[in-house]
């Protein structure tokens, strides 16, 4: 029988009545939740710093080598699995959108951090030694606040988390010279946000360019300059990713997925998927379920 890919919330992973934050050392967390080794999805933000690690982990169907000093960030809805070799330890923080947002005036504040953009190239970071030492010390303080809370412990945890995010984000920011580069970065961020909201119903770069009040050629040039791919590829890649995520749910038929992504018919969706992934949606799903069952 085909098994559904599980979706976990914080409550389902916590021993205490807590639905917005879960903090732990990684080894005992992994020992308690061995089910997380296989393919699953999160309803929360997920941050891990490895102090000891070997093997691999997978985020949205892309494999990464796990190594000491590596930090990775995941957003709600992403698909995840671990395949470790040897002893693995570190720190883990699972938190809801509301946990930090209740502390901040600026809506969408987490969108300022490149590693929460959904772009996997920014989400997995091997920290330089000095940054690793600083970030590790912050995680230790967070663990202490969480396990033996004093007055305003939750606010202290929030402050420490923001310190980690800001310090890591500084590593990811490329130095820019002149206002035009800064403008293009902002433009790209706006384009990504539009894709995130409209990938299922708007497929053409010219329509996004119109929403951004620029020409399609300008949008394409910005994408190629910063991302190395065209605007059309960025849109298609996001549609493909959502198709893969939907395929983890066997309750959805291929035809239902096609309709949800606004393809004119099932055969067009299959052609689109096979062109980009070099396999059909059915074959992709069979392999995913097979890997999950191993």
Short mmCIF file of C-alpha atoms in Angstrom, two decimals:
data_model
loop_
_atom_site.label_atom_id
_atom_site.label_comp_id
_atom_site.label_asym_id
_atom_site.label_seq_id
_atom_site.Cartn_x
_atom_site.Cartn_y
_atom_site.Cartn_z
CA UNK A 1 0.00 0.00 0.00
CA UNK A 2 1.24 3.49 -0.88
CA UNK A 3 2.10 5.44 2.26
CA UNK A 4 1.48 9.17 2.47
CA UNK A 5 4.50 11.41 3.03
CA UNK A 6 3.92 12.70 6.59
CA UNK A 7 3.54 16.37 7.45
CA UNK A 8 4.82 17.20 10.95
CA UNK A 9 3.94 20.17 13.11
CA UNK A 10 5.81 21.20 16.26
CA UNK A 11 3.21 19.65 18.58
CA UNK A 12 3.72 16.22 17.00
CA UNK A 13 7.47 16.40 17.75
CA UNK A 14 7.35 17.90 21.25
CA UNK A 15 6.92 16.17 24.60
CA UNK A 16 5.47 19.33 26.11
CA UNK A 17 2.40 21.36 25.24
CA UNK A 18 4.23 23.69 22.86
CA UNK A 19 3.15 24.61 19.37
CA UNK A 20 5.42 27.50 18.41
CA UNK A 21 9.00 26.56 19.41
CA UNK A 22 11.05 23.39 19.92
CA UNK A 23 14.77 23.58 20.78
CA UNK A 24 17.08 20.63 21.38
CA UNK A 25 20.54 19.21 21.02
CA UNK A 26 20.49 17.25 17.80
CA UNK A 27 21.61 13.75 18.91
CA UNK A 28 18.80 13.18 21.46
CA UNK A 29 16.29 14.76 19.04
CA UNK A 30 17.32 12.35 16.30
CA UNK A 31 17.27 9.42 18.72
CA UNK A 32 13.70 10.28 19.71
CA UNK A 33 12.49 11.00 16.17
CA UNK A 34 14.03 8.31 13.96
CA UNK A 35 10.94 8.64 11.74
CA UNK A 36 12.43 11.91 10.48
CA UNK A 37 15.19 10.03 8.67
CA UNK A 38 12.70 9.18 5.91
CA UNK A 39 10.98 11.66 3.59
CA UNK A 40 8.68 14.08 5.40
CA UNK A 41 7.41 17.64 5.32
CA UNK A 42 7.40 20.45 7.91
CA UNK A 43 4.70 22.98 8.79
CA UNK A 44 7.32 25.13 10.57
CA UNK A 45 10.69 26.83 10.11
CA UNK A 46 13.59 24.47 10.82
CA UNK A 47 17.21 25.39 11.65
CA UNK A 48 20.06 22.93 12.33
CA UNK A 49 23.72 23.49 13.16
CA UNK A 50 25.90 20.36 12.91
CA UNK A 51 28.82 19.97 15.33
CA UNK A 52 29.40 16.35 14.30
CA UNK A 53 28.04 14.93 11.06
CA UNK A 54 28.58 12.60 8.14
CA UNK A 55 26.43 11.31 5.30
CA UNK A 56 23.81 13.39 3.53
CA UNK A 57 20.52 15.20 3.94
CA UNK A 58 17.95 16.16 1.33
CA UNK A 59 15.93 19.36 1.04
CA UNK A 60 13.28 19.64 -1.70
CA UNK A 61 14.81 16.66 -3.54
CA UNK A 62 18.37 18.05 -3.61
CA UNK A 63 21.14 16.23 -1.73
CA UNK A 64 23.70 17.94 0.52
CA UNK A 65 26.72 16.51 2.30
CA UNK A 66 26.34 16.83 6.08
CA UNK A 67 29.47 18.15 7.76
CA UNK A 68 30.54 19.76 11.06
CA UNK A 69 30.14 23.53 11.08
CA UNK A 70 27.27 23.42 8.60
CA UNK A 71 24.04 25.29 9.28
CA UNK A 72 20.92 24.88 7.21
CA UNK A 73 17.55 26.62 7.12
CA UNK A 74 14.17 25.34 5.94
CA UNK A 75 10.81 27.04 5.42
CA UNK A 76 7.33 25.54 5.95
CA UNK A 77 6.24 23.14 3.23
CA UNK A 78 9.67 21.94 2.15
CA UNK A 79 10.32 18.20 1.79
CA UNK A 80 13.15 16.74 3.86
CA UNK A 81 15.05 13.56 4.78
CA UNK A 82 18.33 12.56 6.47
CA UNK A 83 20.80 9.79 5.63
CA UNK A 84 23.57 10.10 8.22
CA UNK A 85 26.67 7.98 8.67
CA UNK A 86 28.35 7.77 12.08
CA UNK A 87 27.53 9.90 15.11
CA UNK A 88 25.63 13.11 14.39
CA UNK A 89 25.14 15.98 16.84
CA UNK A 90 24.52 19.69 16.98
CA UNK A 91 21.49 21.88 17.67
CA UNK A 92 18.00 22.13 16.26
CA UNK A 93 15.38 24.88 16.41
CA UNK A 94 11.86 24.38 15.06
CA UNK A 95 9.69 27.48 15.25
CA UNK A 96 6.40 28.76 13.88
CA UNK A 97 5.90 31.95 11.89
CA UNK A 98 4.08 33.48 14.85
CA UNK A 99 6.91 32.81 17.33
CA UNK A 100 9.09 35.58 15.90
CA UNK A 101 6.37 37.66 14.26
CA UNK A 102 4.72 38.34 17.62
CA UNK A 103 8.02 39.97 18.63
CA UNK A 104 8.48 42.08 15.49
CA UNK A 105 6.62 45.05 14.07
CA UNK A 106 7.73 44.44 10.49
CA UNK A 107 5.55 41.90 8.67
CA UNK A 108 7.53 39.40 6.61
CA UNK A 109 10.75 40.19 8.46
CA UNK A 110 12.15 36.70 7.83
CA UNK A 111 11.97 37.37 4.09
CA UNK A 112 14.96 39.70 4.57
CA UNK A 113 17.18 36.65 5.12
CA UNK A 114 18.40 35.00 1.93
CA UNK A 115 18.45 31.54 3.51
CA UNK A 116 14.67 31.70 4.09
CA UNK A 117 13.99 32.57 0.45
CA UNK A 118 13.49 28.94 -0.60
CA UNK A 119 16.59 29.13 -2.80
CA UNK A 120 18.56 26.02 -1.79
CA UNK A 121 21.86 27.57 -2.88
CA UNK A 122 21.45 29.98 0.06
CA UNK A 123 19.88 27.59 2.56
CA UNK A 124 22.84 25.31 3.37
CA UNK A 125 25.94 27.15 4.60
CA UNK A 126 29.32 25.82 5.73
CA UNK A 127 30.39 28.39 8.30
CA UNK A 128 33.94 29.82 8.51
CA UNK A 129 35.67 28.83 11.77
CA UNK A 130 35.24 32.17 13.55
CA UNK A 131 31.57 32.48 12.62
CA UNK A 132 31.00 28.85 13.61
CA UNK A 133 32.44 29.48 17.10
CA UNK A 134 30.24 32.54 17.57
CA UNK A 135 27.09 30.85 16.29
CA UNK A 136 27.75 27.69 18.33
CA UNK A 137 28.06 29.80 21.50
CA UNK A 138 24.72 31.46 20.69
CA UNK A 139 23.07 28.06 20.27
CA UNK A 140 24.48 26.99 23.66
CA UNK A 141 22.94 30.05 25.29
CA UNK A 142 19.61 29.35 23.58
CA UNK A 143 19.67 25.77 24.91
CA UNK A 144 20.34 27.09 28.43
CA UNK A 145 17.47 29.61 28.23
CA UNK A 146 15.10 26.97 26.87
CA UNK A 147 15.94 24.21 29.35
CA UNK A 148 16.06 26.41 32.48
CA UNK A 149 13.95 29.45 31.67
CA UNK A 150 14.28 32.66 33.67
CA UNK A 151 12.20 35.82 33.40
CA UNK A 152 11.53 36.80 29.76
CA UNK A 153 13.26 33.61 28.55
CA UNK A 154 11.18 33.46 25.36
CA UNK A 155 12.17 37.00 24.42
CA UNK A 156 15.82 36.20 25.14
CA UNK A 157 15.56 33.16 22.84
CA UNK A 158 14.06 35.35 20.12
CA UNK A 159 16.90 37.87 20.45
CA UNK A 160 19.54 35.13 20.30
CA UNK A 161 17.88 33.57 17.25
CA UNK A 162 17.87 36.93 15.47
CA UNK A 163 21.58 37.33 16.28
CA UNK A 164 22.26 33.99 14.61
CA UNK A 165 20.19 34.91 11.57
CA UNK A 166 21.85 38.31 11.16
CA UNK A 167 25.40 36.96 11.60
CA UNK A 168 24.84 34.15 9.10
CA UNK A 169 23.05 36.44 6.66
CA UNK A 170 26.05 38.78 6.61
CA UNK A 171 28.06 35.91 5.12
CA UNK A 172 25.52 35.55 2.32
CA UNK A 173 25.36 39.20 1.27
CA UNK A 174 27.56 39.99 -1.69
CA UNK A 175 29.22 43.42 -1.51
CA UNK A 176 27.47 45.76 -3.91
CA UNK A 177 28.77 48.92 -5.51
CA UNK A 178 26.45 51.63 -6.63
CA UNK A 179 22.70 52.05 -6.39
CA UNK A 180 21.94 50.03 -9.53
CA UNK A 181 23.17 46.75 -8.03
CA UNK A 182 21.13 47.37 -4.90
CA UNK A 183 18.09 48.23 -7.04
CA UNK A 184 18.46 45.01 -9.04
CA UNK A 185 18.69 42.92 -5.86
CA UNK A 186 15.46 44.53 -4.62
CA UNK A 187 13.84 43.97 -8.01
CA UNK A 188 14.81 40.30 -7.98
CA UNK A 189 13.41 39.87 -4.47
CA UNK A 190 10.11 41.42 -5.61
CA UNK A 191 10.04 39.09 -8.62
CA UNK A 192 10.63 36.04 -6.37
CA UNK A 193 7.81 37.16 -4.07
CA UNK A 194 5.46 37.53 -7.04
CA UNK A 195 6.39 34.07 -8.31
CA UNK A 196 5.70 32.62 -4.87
CA UNK A 197 2.18 34.05 -4.91
CA UNK A 198 1.33 33.49 -8.60
CA UNK A 199 3.36 30.55 -9.99
CA UNK A 200 0.23 28.45 -10.49
CA UNK A 201 -1.77 31.06 -12.41
CA UNK A 202 0.86 33.31 -14.07
CA UNK A 203 3.47 31.53 -16.16
CA UNK A 204 4.86 34.21 -18.52
CA UNK A 205 7.75 36.59 -17.69
CA UNK A 206 6.05 39.46 -19.54
CA UNK A 207 3.15 39.37 -17.08
CA UNK A 208 5.50 39.57 -14.09
CA UNK A 209 7.44 42.35 -15.80
CA UNK A 210 4.20 44.32 -16.18
CA UNK A 211 3.49 43.93 -12.44
CA UNK A 212 7.00 45.23 -11.71
CA UNK A 213 6.62 48.15 -14.18
CA UNK A 214 9.68 47.10 -16.19
CA UNK A 215 10.23 45.53 -19.59
CA UNK A 216 10.54 41.76 -20.04
CA UNK A 217 14.07 42.27 -21.36
CA UNK A 218 15.08 44.18 -18.21
CA UNK A 219 13.61 41.46 -15.97
CA UNK A 220 15.41 38.76 -17.92
CA UNK A 221 18.72 40.64 -17.75
CA UNK A 222 18.46 41.04 -13.96
CA UNK A 223 17.70 37.33 -13.48
CA UNK A 224 20.59 36.23 -15.69
CA UNK A 225 23.00 38.69 -14.06
CA UNK A 226 22.21 37.70 -10.46
CA UNK A 227 20.81 34.16 -10.69
CA UNK A 228 22.47 32.93 -13.87
CA UNK A 229 19.15 31.78 -15.35
CA UNK A 230 16.33 33.45 -17.26
CA UNK A 231 13.11 34.79 -15.74
CA UNK A 232 11.20 32.01 -17.50
CA UNK A 233 13.44 29.37 -15.94
CA UNK A 234 12.82 30.82 -12.47
CA UNK A 235 9.06 30.55 -12.98
CA UNK A 236 9.26 27.02 -14.42
CA UNK A 237 11.56 25.85 -11.62
CA UNK A 238 9.07 27.02 -9.00
CA UNK A 239 6.19 25.27 -10.79
CA UNK A 240 8.30 22.09 -11.01
CA UNK A 241 9.15 22.24 -7.31
CA UNK A 242 5.48 22.56 -6.35
CA UNK A 243 4.63 19.66 -8.65
CA UNK A 244 7.25 17.51 -6.88
CA UNK A 245 5.89 18.50 -3.48
CA UNK A 246 2.35 17.62 -4.54
CA UNK A 247 3.55 14.28 -5.87
CA UNK A 248 4.58 13.36 -2.32
CA UNK A 249 0.84 13.19 -1.54
CA UNK A 250 -0.52 10.00 -3.15
CA UNK A 251 -4.07 11.15 -2.42
CA UNK A 252 -3.66 13.65 -5.25
CA UNK A 253 -3.95 12.16 -8.73
CA UNK A 254 -1.69 13.36 -11.53
CA UNK A 255 -4.72 14.98 -13.13
CA UNK A 256 -5.60 16.83 -9.90
CA UNK A 257 -2.04 18.14 -9.64
CA UNK A 258 -2.19 19.26 -13.25
CA UNK A 259 -5.42 21.18 -12.56
CA UNK A 260 -4.08 22.75 -9.34
CA UNK A 261 -1.07 24.06 -11.29
CA UNK A 262 -3.36 25.36 -14.06
CA UNK A 263 -2.08 23.24 -16.92
CA UNK A 264 -4.54 22.99 -19.80
CA UNK A 265 -4.49 19.19 -19.69
CA UNK A 266 -2.73 16.26 -18.08
CA UNK A 267 -0.59 15.47 -21.13
CA UNK A 268 0.81 19.03 -21.22
CA UNK A 269 1.73 18.79 -17.53
CA UNK A 270 3.47 15.44 -18.13
CA UNK A 271 5.45 16.89 -21.06
CA UNK A 272 6.44 19.93 -18.95
CA UNK A 273 7.56 17.72 -16.05
CA UNK A 274 9.49 15.26 -18.22
CA UNK A 275 11.28 18.02 -20.12
CA UNK A 276 12.65 19.53 -16.90
CA UNK A 277 13.07 16.41 -14.76
CA UNK A 278 13.78 13.78 -17.46
CA UNK A 279 11.17 11.46 -15.95
CA UNK A 280 7.38 11.39 -15.86
CA UNK A 281 5.36 12.45 -12.80
CA UNK A 282 4.25 8.83 -12.33
CA UNK A 283 7.84 7.55 -12.39
CA UNK A 284 8.97 10.31 -10.01
CA UNK A 285 6.20 9.41 -7.55
CA UNK A 286 6.99 5.68 -7.70
CA UNK A 287 10.66 6.33 -6.94
CA UNK A 288 9.78 8.72 -4.10
CA UNK A 289 7.43 6.20 -2.48
CA UNK A 290 9.99 3.43 -2.96
CA UNK A 291 12.75 5.52 -1.30
CA UNK A 292 10.37 6.47 1.53
CA UNK A 293 9.57 2.81 2.17
CA UNK A 294 13.21 1.70 2.43
#
